[in-house]
XYZ file of C-alpha atoms in Angstrom:
522
model
C -20.718 -20.491 -20.060
C -23.163 -20.841 -17.211
C -23.872 -17.656 -15.263
C -24.167 -19.406 -11.909
C -21.205 -19.614 -9.548
C -20.621 -20.630 -5.978
C -18.920 -17.268 -5.402
C -19.198 -14.108 -7.451
C -16.472 -11.536 -6.834
C -16.721 -7.856 -7.728
C -13.402 -6.326 -8.795
C -10.152 -7.971 -9.848
C -7.758 -6.436 -7.361
C -5.179 -8.707 -5.792
C -7.349 -9.312 -2.707
C -10.373 -10.543 -4.650
C -8.120 -12.587 -6.923
C -6.432 -14.177 -3.899
C -9.839 -14.992 -2.414
C -11.006 -16.431 -5.728
C -7.941 -18.656 -6.072
C -8.274 -20.060 -2.551
C -11.975 -20.752 -3.013
C -11.307 -22.360 -6.406
C -8.666 -24.552 -4.777
C -11.303 -25.639 -2.267
C -13.631 -26.716 -5.046
C -15.776 -23.599 -5.425
C -16.708 -22.358 -8.882
C -15.771 -18.682 -8.952
C -16.467 -15.751 -11.246
C -14.632 -12.433 -11.009
C -16.034 -9.320 -12.711
C -13.889 -6.194 -13.112
C -15.054 -2.836 -14.489
C -11.625 -1.793 -15.812
C -10.133 -3.141 -19.012
C -7.192 -4.620 -17.098
C -7.238 -6.692 -13.917
C -5.163 -5.655 -10.922
C -6.678 -2.455 -9.549
C -3.720 -0.438 -8.246
C -1.327 -3.322 -8.995
C -0.724 -3.198 -12.719
C 1.991 -2.298 -15.194
C 2.001 -0.723 -18.623
C 3.921 1.263 -21.227
C 2.498 4.535 -19.987
C 5.145 6.781 -21.550
C 6.982 5.170 -24.487
C 6.995 1.625 -25.936
C 9.321 -0.641 -23.994
C 9.232 1.428 -20.804
C 7.283 -0.585 -18.223
C 5.803 1.489 -15.393
C 3.961 0.259 -12.304
C 0.700 2.187 -12.253
C 0.517 2.628 -8.456
C 1.996 -0.201 -6.355
C 5.649 -1.105 -6.893
C 6.766 -2.755 -3.639
C 5.582 -6.392 -3.501
C 7.411 -7.378 -0.316
C 4.182 -7.962 1.609
C 2.864 -10.272 -1.103
C 6.112 -12.220 -1.413
C 6.247 -12.706 2.367
C 2.543 -13.345 2.925
C 0.796 -16.484 4.228
C -1.128 -16.487 0.945
C 2.052 -16.686 -1.121
C 3.413 -19.352 1.187
C 0.349 -21.429 0.338
C 0.159 -20.665 -3.392
C 3.610 -19.452 -4.391
C 4.578 -22.617 -6.227
C 1.342 -22.586 -8.223
C 1.725 -18.904 -9.067
C 5.332 -19.536 -10.076
C 4.142 -22.095 -12.620
C 1.956 -19.351 -14.065
C 4.837 -16.900 -14.429
C 4.952 -15.031 -11.118
C 8.532 -13.935 -10.517
C 10.167 -11.490 -8.132
C 13.420 -9.573 -8.137
C 15.208 -9.276 -4.794
C 16.265 -5.798 -3.702
C 19.171 -5.561 -1.254
C 19.015 -1.772 -0.866
C 15.333 -1.029 -0.322
C 15.194 2.636 0.653
C 17.115 5.805 1.342
C 16.491 9.511 1.806
C 18.245 12.452 0.197
C 18.495 15.705 2.143
C 18.904 19.277 0.987
C 22.235 19.697 2.801
C 23.772 17.098 0.484
C 23.692 14.250 3.008
C 21.789 10.993 2.820
C 20.869 7.925 4.840
C 19.706 4.521 3.714
C 18.887 1.001 4.795
C 20.637 -1.966 3.188
C 20.456 -5.684 3.906
C 24.194 -5.422 4.428
C 24.131 -4.249 8.051
C 27.584 -2.677 7.822
C 26.407 -0.376 5.037
C 23.440 0.825 7.068
C 25.567 1.359 10.149
C 28.125 3.317 8.145
C 25.407 5.567 6.710
C 23.924 6.157 10.156
C 27.345 6.678 11.752
C 28.110 9.416 9.245
C 25.179 11.303 10.772
C 25.260 10.216 14.413
C 27.309 7.500 16.106
C 24.788 7.086 18.921
C 21.974 6.539 16.429
C 24.032 3.872 14.674
C 24.400 2.056 18.001
C 20.671 2.381 18.625
C 19.957 0.922 15.187
C 22.233 -2.008 15.916
C 20.382 -2.664 19.180
C 16.976 -2.464 17.472
C 17.909 -4.823 14.665
C 19.428 -7.208 17.186
C 16.110 -7.393 19.052
C 13.888 -7.558 15.961
C 13.770 -11.341 16.027
C 12.248 -11.184 19.499
C 9.726 -8.461 18.652
C 8.664 -9.636 15.190
C 6.452 -12.542 16.366
C 4.366 -10.180 18.485
C 3.896 -7.545 15.781
C 3.320 -9.978 12.933
C 1.110 -12.025 15.227
C -1.079 -8.989 15.813
C -1.190 -7.993 12.144
C -2.062 -11.571 11.160
C -4.764 -12.054 13.811
C -8.447 -12.219 13.081
C -10.034 -9.059 14.447
C -12.364 -10.718 16.913
C -12.442 -10.200 20.661
C -11.632 -13.846 21.318
C -8.652 -13.813 18.948
C -7.349 -10.559 20.418
C -7.745 -11.884 23.950
C -5.688 -14.934 23.028
C -3.057 -12.702 21.416
C -2.963 -10.552 24.547
C -2.563 -13.621 26.751
C 0.362 -14.890 24.674
C 2.010 -11.470 24.750
C 1.557 -11.150 28.499
C 3.040 -14.582 29.049
C 6.039 -13.804 26.823
C 6.716 -10.203 27.896
C 5.323 -9.953 31.397
C 3.123 -7.093 32.568
C 5.725 -4.340 32.172
C 6.808 -5.511 28.746
C 3.202 -5.828 27.604
C 2.399 -2.296 28.751
C 5.488 -0.985 26.947
C 4.403 -2.854 23.813
C 0.894 -1.384 24.078
C 2.296 2.119 24.515
C 4.412 1.618 21.398
C 1.344 0.515 19.405
C -0.477 3.681 20.453
C 2.447 6.060 19.821
C 2.752 8.465 16.924
C 5.714 8.175 14.565
C 7.192 11.386 15.967
C 6.870 10.243 19.577
C 8.723 6.999 18.929
C 11.314 8.461 16.562
C 12.210 11.378 18.818
C 12.472 9.069 21.833
C 14.666 6.644 19.904
C 16.937 8.633 17.556
C 18.827 11.915 17.903
C 19.528 12.993 14.329
C 16.618 14.626 12.450
C 17.638 13.005 9.160
C 17.391 9.484 10.592
C 14.019 10.358 12.064
C 12.932 11.623 8.634
C 14.337 8.560 6.840
C 12.093 6.257 8.876
C 9.202 8.663 9.388
C 8.610 8.861 5.633
C 7.200 5.325 5.777
C 4.335 6.475 7.972
C 3.126 8.680 5.127
C 2.653 5.610 2.933
C -0.171 4.505 5.250
C -1.691 7.891 6.148
C 0.328 8.219 9.356
C 1.699 11.729 9.449
C 4.288 12.234 12.198
C 1.804 13.257 14.872
C -0.939 10.687 14.262
C -1.372 8.213 17.128
C -0.910 4.562 16.299
C 1.596 5.096 13.505
C 4.880 4.266 15.219
C 4.863 0.607 14.234
C 5.058 1.324 10.512
C 8.372 3.218 10.420
C 9.698 0.581 12.817
C 8.506 -2.396 10.789
C 9.591 -0.998 7.427
C 13.022 -0.163 8.820
C 13.536 -3.533 10.465
C 12.096 -5.517 7.544
C 14.145 -3.526 5.053
C 17.301 -4.337 7.014
C 16.416 -8.014 7.486
C 14.767 -8.914 4.177
C 15.221 -6.067 1.698
C 12.412 -5.554 -0.773
C 10.748 -7.575 -3.519
C 9.573 -6.094 -6.813
C 7.941 -7.884 -9.718
C 10.078 -9.167 -12.571
C 8.960 -7.109 -15.542
C 6.457 -5.208 -13.392
C 4.139 -5.511 -10.416
C 1.505 -7.076 -12.658
C 3.422 -10.354 -12.524
C 1.273 -11.300 -9.519
C -1.994 -10.303 -11.197
C -1.256 -12.199 -14.403
C -0.332 -15.299 -12.425
C -3.395 -15.061 -10.174
C -5.685 -14.675 -13.168
C -4.081 -17.601 -14.981
C -4.236 -19.816 -11.887
C -7.938 -19.061 -11.335
C -8.712 -19.794 -14.969
C -6.724 -23.037 -14.862
C -8.855 -24.146 -11.906
C -12.057 -23.559 -13.862
C -12.840 -20.027 -12.671
C -13.701 -17.053 -14.809
C -12.168 -13.556 -14.757
C -13.947 -10.960 -16.902
C -12.592 -7.440 -17.393
C -14.361 -4.445 -18.922
C -17.501 -5.634 -17.123
C -18.931 -3.074 -14.678
C -21.319 -4.292 -11.994
C -24.515 -2.255 -11.769
C -25.936 -3.643 -8.536
C -25.978 -6.523 -6.081
C -29.087 -8.673 -6.365
C -31.014 -9.391 -3.176
C -33.741 -11.663 -1.972
C -34.829 -9.764 1.112
C -31.813 -9.647 3.433
C -29.793 -12.159 1.425
C -27.461 -11.425 -1.502
C -28.105 -13.727 -4.446
C -25.812 -12.419 -7.171
C -25.050 -9.362 -9.272
C -26.456 -7.530 -12.248
C -23.917 -6.272 -14.773
C -24.104 -2.966 -16.605
C -24.858 -4.880 -19.807
C -27.996 -6.367 -18.203
C -26.671 -9.863 -17.492
C -27.569 -11.413 -14.154
C -25.001 -13.597 -12.424
C -26.168 -15.920 -9.652
C -24.097 -16.713 -6.569
C -25.153 -19.787 -4.612
C -22.798 -19.297 -1.646
C -21.232 -15.842 -1.584
C -21.026 -12.425 -3.203
C -17.656 -10.853 -2.411
C -17.296 -7.137 -3.070
C -13.757 -5.849 -3.508
C -14.939 -2.266 -3.264
C -14.624 0.779 -1.050
C -17.285 1.014 1.679
C -19.027 3.837 -0.157
C -18.804 1.859 -3.374
C -20.493 -1.066 -1.655
C -23.381 1.186 -0.628
C -23.940 2.183 -4.235
C -24.330 -1.483 -5.159
C -26.520 -2.613 -2.267
C -28.763 0.335 -1.553
C -30.035 0.543 2.018
C -29.287 -2.301 4.440
C -29.392 -1.440 8.145
C -29.156 2.136 9.452
C -26.039 1.480 11.561
C -24.123 -0.258 8.775
C -25.159 2.293 6.174
C -24.020 5.177 8.403
C -20.671 3.458 8.951
C -20.115 2.916 5.228
C -21.211 6.457 4.339
C -18.970 7.905 7.047
C -15.873 5.879 6.179
C -12.885 8.243 6.015
C -10.339 8.287 3.218
C -6.738 9.411 3.353
C -5.442 12.312 1.254
C -4.706 11.487 -2.354
C -1.587 10.800 -4.360
C -0.367 11.942 -7.743
C 1.846 9.655 -9.828
C 4.468 10.810 -12.313
C 5.878 8.145 -14.608
C 9.153 9.081 -16.286
C 10.957 7.408 -19.164
C 14.606 8.275 -18.604
C 17.805 8.411 -20.613
C 19.685 7.643 -17.380
C 19.368 7.507 -13.617
C 19.321 10.738 -11.610
C 22.740 12.071 -10.637
C 21.999 12.485 -6.965
C 23.755 15.445 -5.378
C 24.232 13.416 -2.196
C 26.288 10.840 -4.116
C 26.147 8.016 -6.621
C 25.408 5.543 -3.836
C 21.751 6.640 -4.050
C 21.598 5.120 -7.533
C 21.731 1.716 -5.841
C 18.441 2.052 -3.926
C 14.930 1.034 -4.997
C 13.256 3.966 -3.223
C 14.684 7.402 -2.542
C 12.432 9.505 -0.319
C 12.544 13.264 -0.613
C 11.006 14.064 2.764
C 13.321 16.459 4.573
C 11.924 16.487 8.121
C 9.118 15.361 10.379
C 7.914 18.961 10.571
C 7.697 19.253 6.804
C 5.819 15.942 6.531
C 3.325 17.135 9.140
C 2.826 20.410 7.281
C 2.359 18.681 3.941
C -0.206 16.311 5.411
C -2.218 19.096 7.031
C -2.199 21.118 3.816
C -3.512 18.201 1.771
C -6.140 17.400 4.403
C -7.316 20.993 4.100
C -7.666 20.622 0.334
C -4.541 22.619 -0.471
C -1.865 21.694 -2.965
C 1.153 21.320 -0.644
C 3.928 23.859 -1.031
C 6.558 21.100 -0.681
C 5.073 17.657 -1.386
C 6.860 14.508 -0.322
C 8.301 12.452 -3.165
C 8.922 8.716 -3.273
C 11.279 8.193 -6.199
C 11.275 4.569 -7.319
C 14.241 3.305 -9.362
C 13.083 -0.210 -10.329
C 15.357 -0.556 -13.349
C 18.367 -0.546 -11.015
C 17.296 -4.076 -10.078
C 15.150 -5.072 -13.057
C 16.603 -3.755 -16.326
C 13.910 -5.635 -18.297
C 11.565 -2.720 -17.594
C 13.272 -0.392 -20.069
C 15.261 -0.589 -23.316
C 18.951 -1.296 -22.857
C 20.740 1.577 -21.141
C 17.475 3.378 -20.340
C 15.491 3.609 -17.105
C 12.092 4.327 -15.646
C 11.369 6.430 -12.596
C 8.248 5.840 -10.512
C 7.492 9.091 -8.711
C 4.794 9.079 -6.071
C 3.777 12.567 -4.949
C 2.439 12.553 -1.391
C 0.181 14.147 -0.412
C -2.338 15.660 -2.826
C -5.968 16.629 -2.226
C -8.640 14.811 -4.187
C -10.595 18.051 -4.463
C -8.555 21.249 -4.689
C -9.528 24.105 -2.392
C -6.431 26.199 -3.077
C -2.643 26.257 -3.255
C -0.602 26.465 -0.070
C 2.141 28.272 -1.973
C -0.213 30.759 -3.632
C 1.124 30.072 -7.122
C -1.396 27.706 -8.747
C -4.758 29.330 -9.362
C -6.409 26.278 -10.919
C -9.239 24.784 -8.893
C -9.447 21.437 -10.635
C -6.937 18.754 -11.590
C -7.365 19.235 -15.329
C -5.536 22.548 -15.037
C -3.542 21.952 -11.848
C -1.826 18.713 -12.936
C 0.973 20.268 -14.976
C 2.005 23.059 -12.596
C 1.823 20.771 -9.550
C 3.888 18.135 -11.364
C 6.423 20.848 -12.186
C 6.605 21.729 -8.490
C 7.308 18.105 -7.650
C 9.883 17.679 -10.403
C 11.631 20.875 -9.281
C 12.178 19.193 -5.906
C 13.663 16.180 -7.676
C 15.855 18.464 -9.768
C 17.165 20.182 -6.643
C 18.272 16.820 -5.233
C 19.535 15.494 -8.568
C 20.555 18.346 -10.902
C 20.218 17.510 -14.576
C 17.366 15.022 -14.122
C 14.919 17.068 -16.181
C 17.286 16.986 -19.164
C 17.242 13.162 -19.068
C 13.448 12.827 -19.238
C 12.424 11.260 -22.541
C 8.687 11.228 -21.801
C 6.378 11.571 -18.847
C 2.869 10.616 -17.826
C 1.097 12.443 -15.007
C -1.693 10.591 -13.212
C -3.799 12.826 -10.983
C -5.890 11.744 -7.990
C -8.979 12.161 -10.158
C -7.534 9.824 -12.807
C -6.567 7.251 -10.192
C -10.147 7.175 -8.938
C -11.592 7.084 -12.459
C -9.437 4.053 -13.233
C -10.180 2.377 -9.889
C -13.192 3.712 -7.927
C -11.741 2.246 -4.716
C -9.023 4.940 -4.773
C -11.422 7.639 -3.621
C -9.856 11.046 -4.200
C -6.638 9.298 -5.200
C -6.362 7.591 -1.797
C -4.124 4.620 -2.604
C -4.717 2.862 0.732
C -8.539 2.835 0.448
C -9.126 4.570 3.725
C -7.315 6.080 6.670
C -5.638 3.613 9.048
C -6.006 5.880 12.076
C -6.910 4.058 15.301
C -10.615 4.876 15.054
C -10.706 3.076 11.688
C -8.233 0.251 12.199
C -7.995 -3.127 13.940
C -11.529 -3.977 15.212
C -12.890 -0.841 13.523
C -11.810 -1.474 9.919
C -14.099 -0.677 8.191
C -16.467 -0.558 11.193
C -17.034 -2.267 14.525
C -18.388 -5.767 13.995
C -17.351 -5.928 10.347
C -13.563 -6.344 10.429
C -13.983 -9.819 8.919
C -15.839 -8.395 5.915
C -19.295 -9.401 7.130
C -22.276 -7.255 6.128
C -25.932 -7.170 7.235
C -26.865 -9.086 4.083
C -26.418 -12.828 4.313
C -23.870 -14.179 1.805
C -22.494 -10.677 1.077
C -18.920 -9.949 2.153
C -16.610 -6.955 1.766
C -12.908 -7.382 1.061
C -9.939 -5.309 -0.023
C -7.837 -2.649 1.661
C -10.853 -1.222 3.516
C -11.085 -4.430 5.571
C -8.655 -5.662 8.227
C -5.649 -6.015 7.994
C -5.877 -3.095 5.588
C -3.782 -1.724 2.768
C -0.680 -3.166 1.171
C -0.013 -5.970 -1.249
C -0.107 -8.800 1.315
C -3.550 -10.110 0.202
C -4.487 -10.527 3.865
C -8.119 -9.320 3.608
C -8.882 -11.606 0.667
C -7.116 -14.666 2.043
C -8.597 -14.355 5.548
C -12.099 -14.029 4.100
C -11.705 -16.956 1.717
C -10.385 -19.178 4.509
C -13.382 -18.242 6.665
C -15.833 -19.039 3.879
C -14.158 -22.299 2.890
C -13.703 -23.417 6.480
C -9.886 -23.492 6.302
């Protein structure tokens, strides 16, 4: 096949694949080149423990993809190529050490009953919030879907001011700048309800006291109540397989096991890529790099001093460790069998503990009490395990990419080769405390350290699954740097995409779709 394309894309994550499909649909010839043996980046599925047990490598929740503008445009086409979701009516809950629990269900009465068992006033507050969500959603989703340009933001601000008035707009702005703790403590009385929602901030590097994080517990709570969750039928890789097949059907090429050595340049213009095997691939219109900012620098070499400093100084979030478990049965939750009906069960006991865990990981310490996100996908999709068996998807947040010590003073190992087992045991002991007898039901396990996550996907620097902190100084207009939120670089025809570019992490394919629409003109 010819080695000249209109667009050459580096990496086969869902953002680059989404960009490639849109460009192919607009008549561009596209070529995607991925260093790993399997496409998908953090969104892939495999039998990582025993045959027949299908585990999502990193991402499990596909709600953002299923509800995205990209899927609205290409969902029917992807469906013809096998993309299929499973609806989840009970998206998340939290188990607490006192034997209580709280959870969010699409059945509002269930959520209200769970909240009422903890605090009647908080249940009333929840009812008021969900009742107003329809009014607030257009403003929040409008912001998150906006192009990060001054003109676009000014227009968004004008629309908000017209709809909310000056006071309402100032209140909205204050909310956007608030930390999770500030909003949660102002809004709810019971510490368990605060913890239930506050755990979502940790998914995007927003510890309880980080400014700008309040919207994420709010949005996840409201969206979970209104829409539930979507997971992939048979695994999260359903979207990757369909994207790859759709690109190929439109005449594009997706190569895996093909590392890119460098981006080719003609002065200040990108002209293509050179692969590790020596092949040169020409791009006539665009080179699109689905890489981390620091990864981009390795491929381009020096560009302009300001851009290079911004890419070199890009900040990553603390890492994550994954534990994949093949199970003889679901955990017997001490808080009650009702927790067996939820897709996610957070083990994050309080805002204070989340803050401590985050600070420990930021300091390079193995946290004394890591936060666990226990995924139970086989509750909703039994095809992921042999009949009567289950898989558990355990995300351990947070974990340092490089170990400086152990906050609990028990693990002497200074590298992940030796620290993986004892730290996994610490995490599984927390699970055992909330669900006694779980360890006896484990048939096999696979531990994936932050180092292994990065080795598999270099964009997950230090095991950072969101490809960079979303703190205010590195978000909105500043993601990944001022003047480059649309993926532009100092090199003509070279563009950056992926979670490091606005609108950031998640499975919504926003960075890839926004870029492709800009390049194609629609």
